[in-house]
PDB file of C-alpha atoms in Angstrom:
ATOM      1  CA  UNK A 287      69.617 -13.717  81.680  1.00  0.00           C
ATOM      2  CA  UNK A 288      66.456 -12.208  81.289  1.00  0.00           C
ATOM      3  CA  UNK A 289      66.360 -11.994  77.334  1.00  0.00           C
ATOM      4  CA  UNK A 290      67.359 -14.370  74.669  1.00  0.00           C
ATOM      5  CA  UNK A 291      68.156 -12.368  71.595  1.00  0.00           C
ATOM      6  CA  UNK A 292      68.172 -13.435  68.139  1.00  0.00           C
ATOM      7  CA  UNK A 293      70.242 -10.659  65.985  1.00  0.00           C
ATOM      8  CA  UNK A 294      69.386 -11.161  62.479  1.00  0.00           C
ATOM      9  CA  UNK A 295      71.317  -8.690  60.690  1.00  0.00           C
ATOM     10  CA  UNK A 296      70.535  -6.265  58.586  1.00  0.00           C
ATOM     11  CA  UNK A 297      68.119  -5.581  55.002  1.00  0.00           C
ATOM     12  CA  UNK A 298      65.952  -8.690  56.498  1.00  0.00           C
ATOM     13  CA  UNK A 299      63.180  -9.244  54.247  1.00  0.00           C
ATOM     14  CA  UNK A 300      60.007  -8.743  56.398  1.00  0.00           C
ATOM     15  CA  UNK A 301      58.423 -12.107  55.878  1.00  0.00           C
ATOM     16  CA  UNK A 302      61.786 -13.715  56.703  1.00  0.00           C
ATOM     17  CA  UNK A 303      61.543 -11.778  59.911  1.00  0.00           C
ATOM     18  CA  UNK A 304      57.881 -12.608  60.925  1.00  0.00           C
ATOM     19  CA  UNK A 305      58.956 -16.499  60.069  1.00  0.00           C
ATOM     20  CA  UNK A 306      61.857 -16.520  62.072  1.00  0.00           C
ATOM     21  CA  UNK A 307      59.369 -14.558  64.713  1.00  0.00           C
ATOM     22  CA  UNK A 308      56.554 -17.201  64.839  1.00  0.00           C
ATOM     23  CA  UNK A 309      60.070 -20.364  64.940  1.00  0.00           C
ATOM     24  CA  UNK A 310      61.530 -18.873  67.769  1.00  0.00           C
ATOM     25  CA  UNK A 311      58.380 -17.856  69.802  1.00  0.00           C
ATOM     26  CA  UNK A 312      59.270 -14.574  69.930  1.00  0.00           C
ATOM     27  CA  UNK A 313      57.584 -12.266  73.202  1.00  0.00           C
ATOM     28  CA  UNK A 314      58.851  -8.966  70.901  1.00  0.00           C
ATOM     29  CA  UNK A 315      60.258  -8.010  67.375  1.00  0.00           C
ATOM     30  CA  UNK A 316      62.432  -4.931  67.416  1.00  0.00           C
ATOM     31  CA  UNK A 317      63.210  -3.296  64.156  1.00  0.00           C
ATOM     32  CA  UNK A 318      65.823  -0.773  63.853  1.00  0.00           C
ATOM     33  CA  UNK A 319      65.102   1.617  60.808  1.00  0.00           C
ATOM     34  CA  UNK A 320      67.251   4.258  59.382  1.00  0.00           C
ATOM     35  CA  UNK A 321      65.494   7.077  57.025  1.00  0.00           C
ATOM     36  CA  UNK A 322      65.898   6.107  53.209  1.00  0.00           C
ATOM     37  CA  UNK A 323      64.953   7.953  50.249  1.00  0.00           C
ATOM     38  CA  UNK A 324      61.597   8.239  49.576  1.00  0.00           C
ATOM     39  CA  UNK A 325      60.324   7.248  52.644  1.00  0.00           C
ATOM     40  CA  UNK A 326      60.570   3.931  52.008  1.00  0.00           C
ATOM     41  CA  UNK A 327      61.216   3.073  55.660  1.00  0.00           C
ATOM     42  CA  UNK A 328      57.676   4.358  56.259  1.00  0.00           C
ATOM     43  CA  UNK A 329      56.078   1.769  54.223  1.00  0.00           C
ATOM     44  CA  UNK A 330      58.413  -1.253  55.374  1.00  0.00           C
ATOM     45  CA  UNK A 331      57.729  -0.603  58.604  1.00  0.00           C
ATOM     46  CA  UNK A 332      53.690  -0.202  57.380  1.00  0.00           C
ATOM     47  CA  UNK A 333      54.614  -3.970  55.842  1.00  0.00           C
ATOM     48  CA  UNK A 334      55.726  -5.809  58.963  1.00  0.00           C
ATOM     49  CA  UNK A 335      52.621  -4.789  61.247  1.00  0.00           C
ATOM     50  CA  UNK A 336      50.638  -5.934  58.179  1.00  0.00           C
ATOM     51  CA  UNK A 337      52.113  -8.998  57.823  1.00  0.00           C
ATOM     52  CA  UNK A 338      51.856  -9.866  61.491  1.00  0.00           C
ATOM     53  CA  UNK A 339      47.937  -8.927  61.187  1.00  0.00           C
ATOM     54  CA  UNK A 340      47.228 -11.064  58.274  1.00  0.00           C
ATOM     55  CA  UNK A 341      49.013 -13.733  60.489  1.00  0.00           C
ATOM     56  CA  UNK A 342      46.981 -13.154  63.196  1.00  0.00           C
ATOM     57  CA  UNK A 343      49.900 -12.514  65.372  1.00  0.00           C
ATOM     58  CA  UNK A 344      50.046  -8.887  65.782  1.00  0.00           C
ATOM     59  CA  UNK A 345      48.682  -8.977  69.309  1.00  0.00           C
ATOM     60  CA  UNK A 346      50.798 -11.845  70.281  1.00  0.00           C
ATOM     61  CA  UNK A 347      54.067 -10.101  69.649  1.00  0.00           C
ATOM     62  CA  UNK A 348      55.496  -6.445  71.641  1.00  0.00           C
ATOM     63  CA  UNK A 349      56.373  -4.351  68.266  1.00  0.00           C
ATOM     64  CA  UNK A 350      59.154  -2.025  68.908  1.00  0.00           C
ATOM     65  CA  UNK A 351      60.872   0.085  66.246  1.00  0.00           C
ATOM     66  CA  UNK A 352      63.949   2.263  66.169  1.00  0.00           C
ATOM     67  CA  UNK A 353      65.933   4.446  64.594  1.00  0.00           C
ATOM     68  CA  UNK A 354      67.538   7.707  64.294  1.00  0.00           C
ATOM     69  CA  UNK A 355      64.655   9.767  63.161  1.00  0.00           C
ATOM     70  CA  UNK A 356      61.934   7.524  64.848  1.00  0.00           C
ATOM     71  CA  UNK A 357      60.013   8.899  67.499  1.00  0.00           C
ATOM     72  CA  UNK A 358      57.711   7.205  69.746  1.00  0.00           C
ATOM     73  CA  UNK A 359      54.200   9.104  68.609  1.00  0.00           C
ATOM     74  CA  UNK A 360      55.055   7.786  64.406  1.00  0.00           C
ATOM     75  CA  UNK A 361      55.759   4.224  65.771  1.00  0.00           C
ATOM     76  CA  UNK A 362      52.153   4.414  67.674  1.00  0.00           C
ATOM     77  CA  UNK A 363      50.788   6.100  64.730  1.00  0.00           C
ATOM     78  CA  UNK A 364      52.740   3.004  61.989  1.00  0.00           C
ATOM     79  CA  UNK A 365      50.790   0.081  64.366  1.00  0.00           C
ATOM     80  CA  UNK A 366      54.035  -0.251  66.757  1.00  0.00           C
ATOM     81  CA  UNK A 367      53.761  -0.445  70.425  1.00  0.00           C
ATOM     82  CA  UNK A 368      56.736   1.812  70.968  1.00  0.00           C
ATOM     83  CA  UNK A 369      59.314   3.806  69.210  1.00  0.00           C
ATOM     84  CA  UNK A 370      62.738   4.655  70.333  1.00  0.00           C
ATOM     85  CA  UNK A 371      64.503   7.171  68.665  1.00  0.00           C
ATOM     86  CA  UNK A 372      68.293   9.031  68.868  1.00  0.00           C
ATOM     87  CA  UNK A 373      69.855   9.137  72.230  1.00  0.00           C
ATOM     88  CA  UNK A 374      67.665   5.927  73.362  1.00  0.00           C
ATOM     89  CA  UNK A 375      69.984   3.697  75.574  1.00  0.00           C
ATOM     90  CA  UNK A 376      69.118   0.502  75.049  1.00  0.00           C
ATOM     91  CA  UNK A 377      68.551  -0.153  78.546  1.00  0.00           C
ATOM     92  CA  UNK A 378      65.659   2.122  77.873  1.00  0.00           C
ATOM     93  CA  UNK A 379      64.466  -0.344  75.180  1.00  0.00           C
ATOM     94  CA  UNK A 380      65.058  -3.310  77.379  1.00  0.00           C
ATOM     95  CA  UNK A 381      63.522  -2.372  80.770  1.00  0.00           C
ATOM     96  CA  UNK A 382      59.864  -0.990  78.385  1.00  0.00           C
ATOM     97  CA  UNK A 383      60.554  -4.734  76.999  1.00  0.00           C
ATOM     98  CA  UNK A 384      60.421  -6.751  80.253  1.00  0.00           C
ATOM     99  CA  UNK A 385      58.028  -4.393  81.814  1.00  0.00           C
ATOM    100  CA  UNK A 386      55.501  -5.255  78.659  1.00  0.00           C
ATOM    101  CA  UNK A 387      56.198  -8.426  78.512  1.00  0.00           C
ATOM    102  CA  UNK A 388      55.475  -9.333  81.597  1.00  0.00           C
ATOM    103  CA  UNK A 389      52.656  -6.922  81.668  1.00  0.00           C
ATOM    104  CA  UNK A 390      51.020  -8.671  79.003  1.00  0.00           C
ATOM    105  CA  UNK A 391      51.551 -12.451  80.349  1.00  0.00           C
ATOM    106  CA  UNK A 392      50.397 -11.527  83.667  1.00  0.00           C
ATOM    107  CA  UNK A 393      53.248 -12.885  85.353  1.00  0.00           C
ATOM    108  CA  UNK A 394      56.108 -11.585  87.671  1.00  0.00           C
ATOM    109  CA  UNK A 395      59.518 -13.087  87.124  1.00  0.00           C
ATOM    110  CA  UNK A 396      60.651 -13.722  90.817  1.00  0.00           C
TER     111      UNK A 396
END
């Protein structure tokens, strides 16, 4: 296969996911965000990209977010590399994934 996913559930604390992250090696963090109250999914996923910067790991990671009133231009404008929003098929999501990834590592996989 040409992913191994980790699904971690749901209401993950951001610093649990950026540890788990940096344990597993992660090539990519996808975050799938529904709209709360108050914006508060604004600032969580603010949080994340700011925890991967102080980490120094920002650029080492593909940051993709999702949801159903995400759109590609907020992600870019939150610090994401890419946003997927309603009607996204998630071989969508996975074929920007392996085409990054393997952008940014410089390698071809056959």
């Amino acid at each position: 296969s040409c992913f191994r996913v980790v699904n971690m559930g749901s209401q993950i604390p951001n610093e649990v996911l950026v540890q788990r992250a940096w344990e597993e090696k992660a090539d990519a963090i996808l975050v799938s965000q529904v709209v709360t109250q108050g914006n508060v999914h604004l600032s969580n996923l603010t949080n994340l990209v700011e925890l991967l910067e102080a980490e120094g790991w920002r650029d080492k990671v593909v940051l993709v977010a999702g949801g159903p009133r995400l759109t590609h231009s907020l992600a870019i404008e939150l610090g994401y590399d890419a946003g997927f929003g309603a009607g996204t098929k998630p071989s969508d999501v996975a074929s920007y994934l392996c085409q990054e990834v393997i952008r940014r590592k410089g390698a071809f996989p056959y």
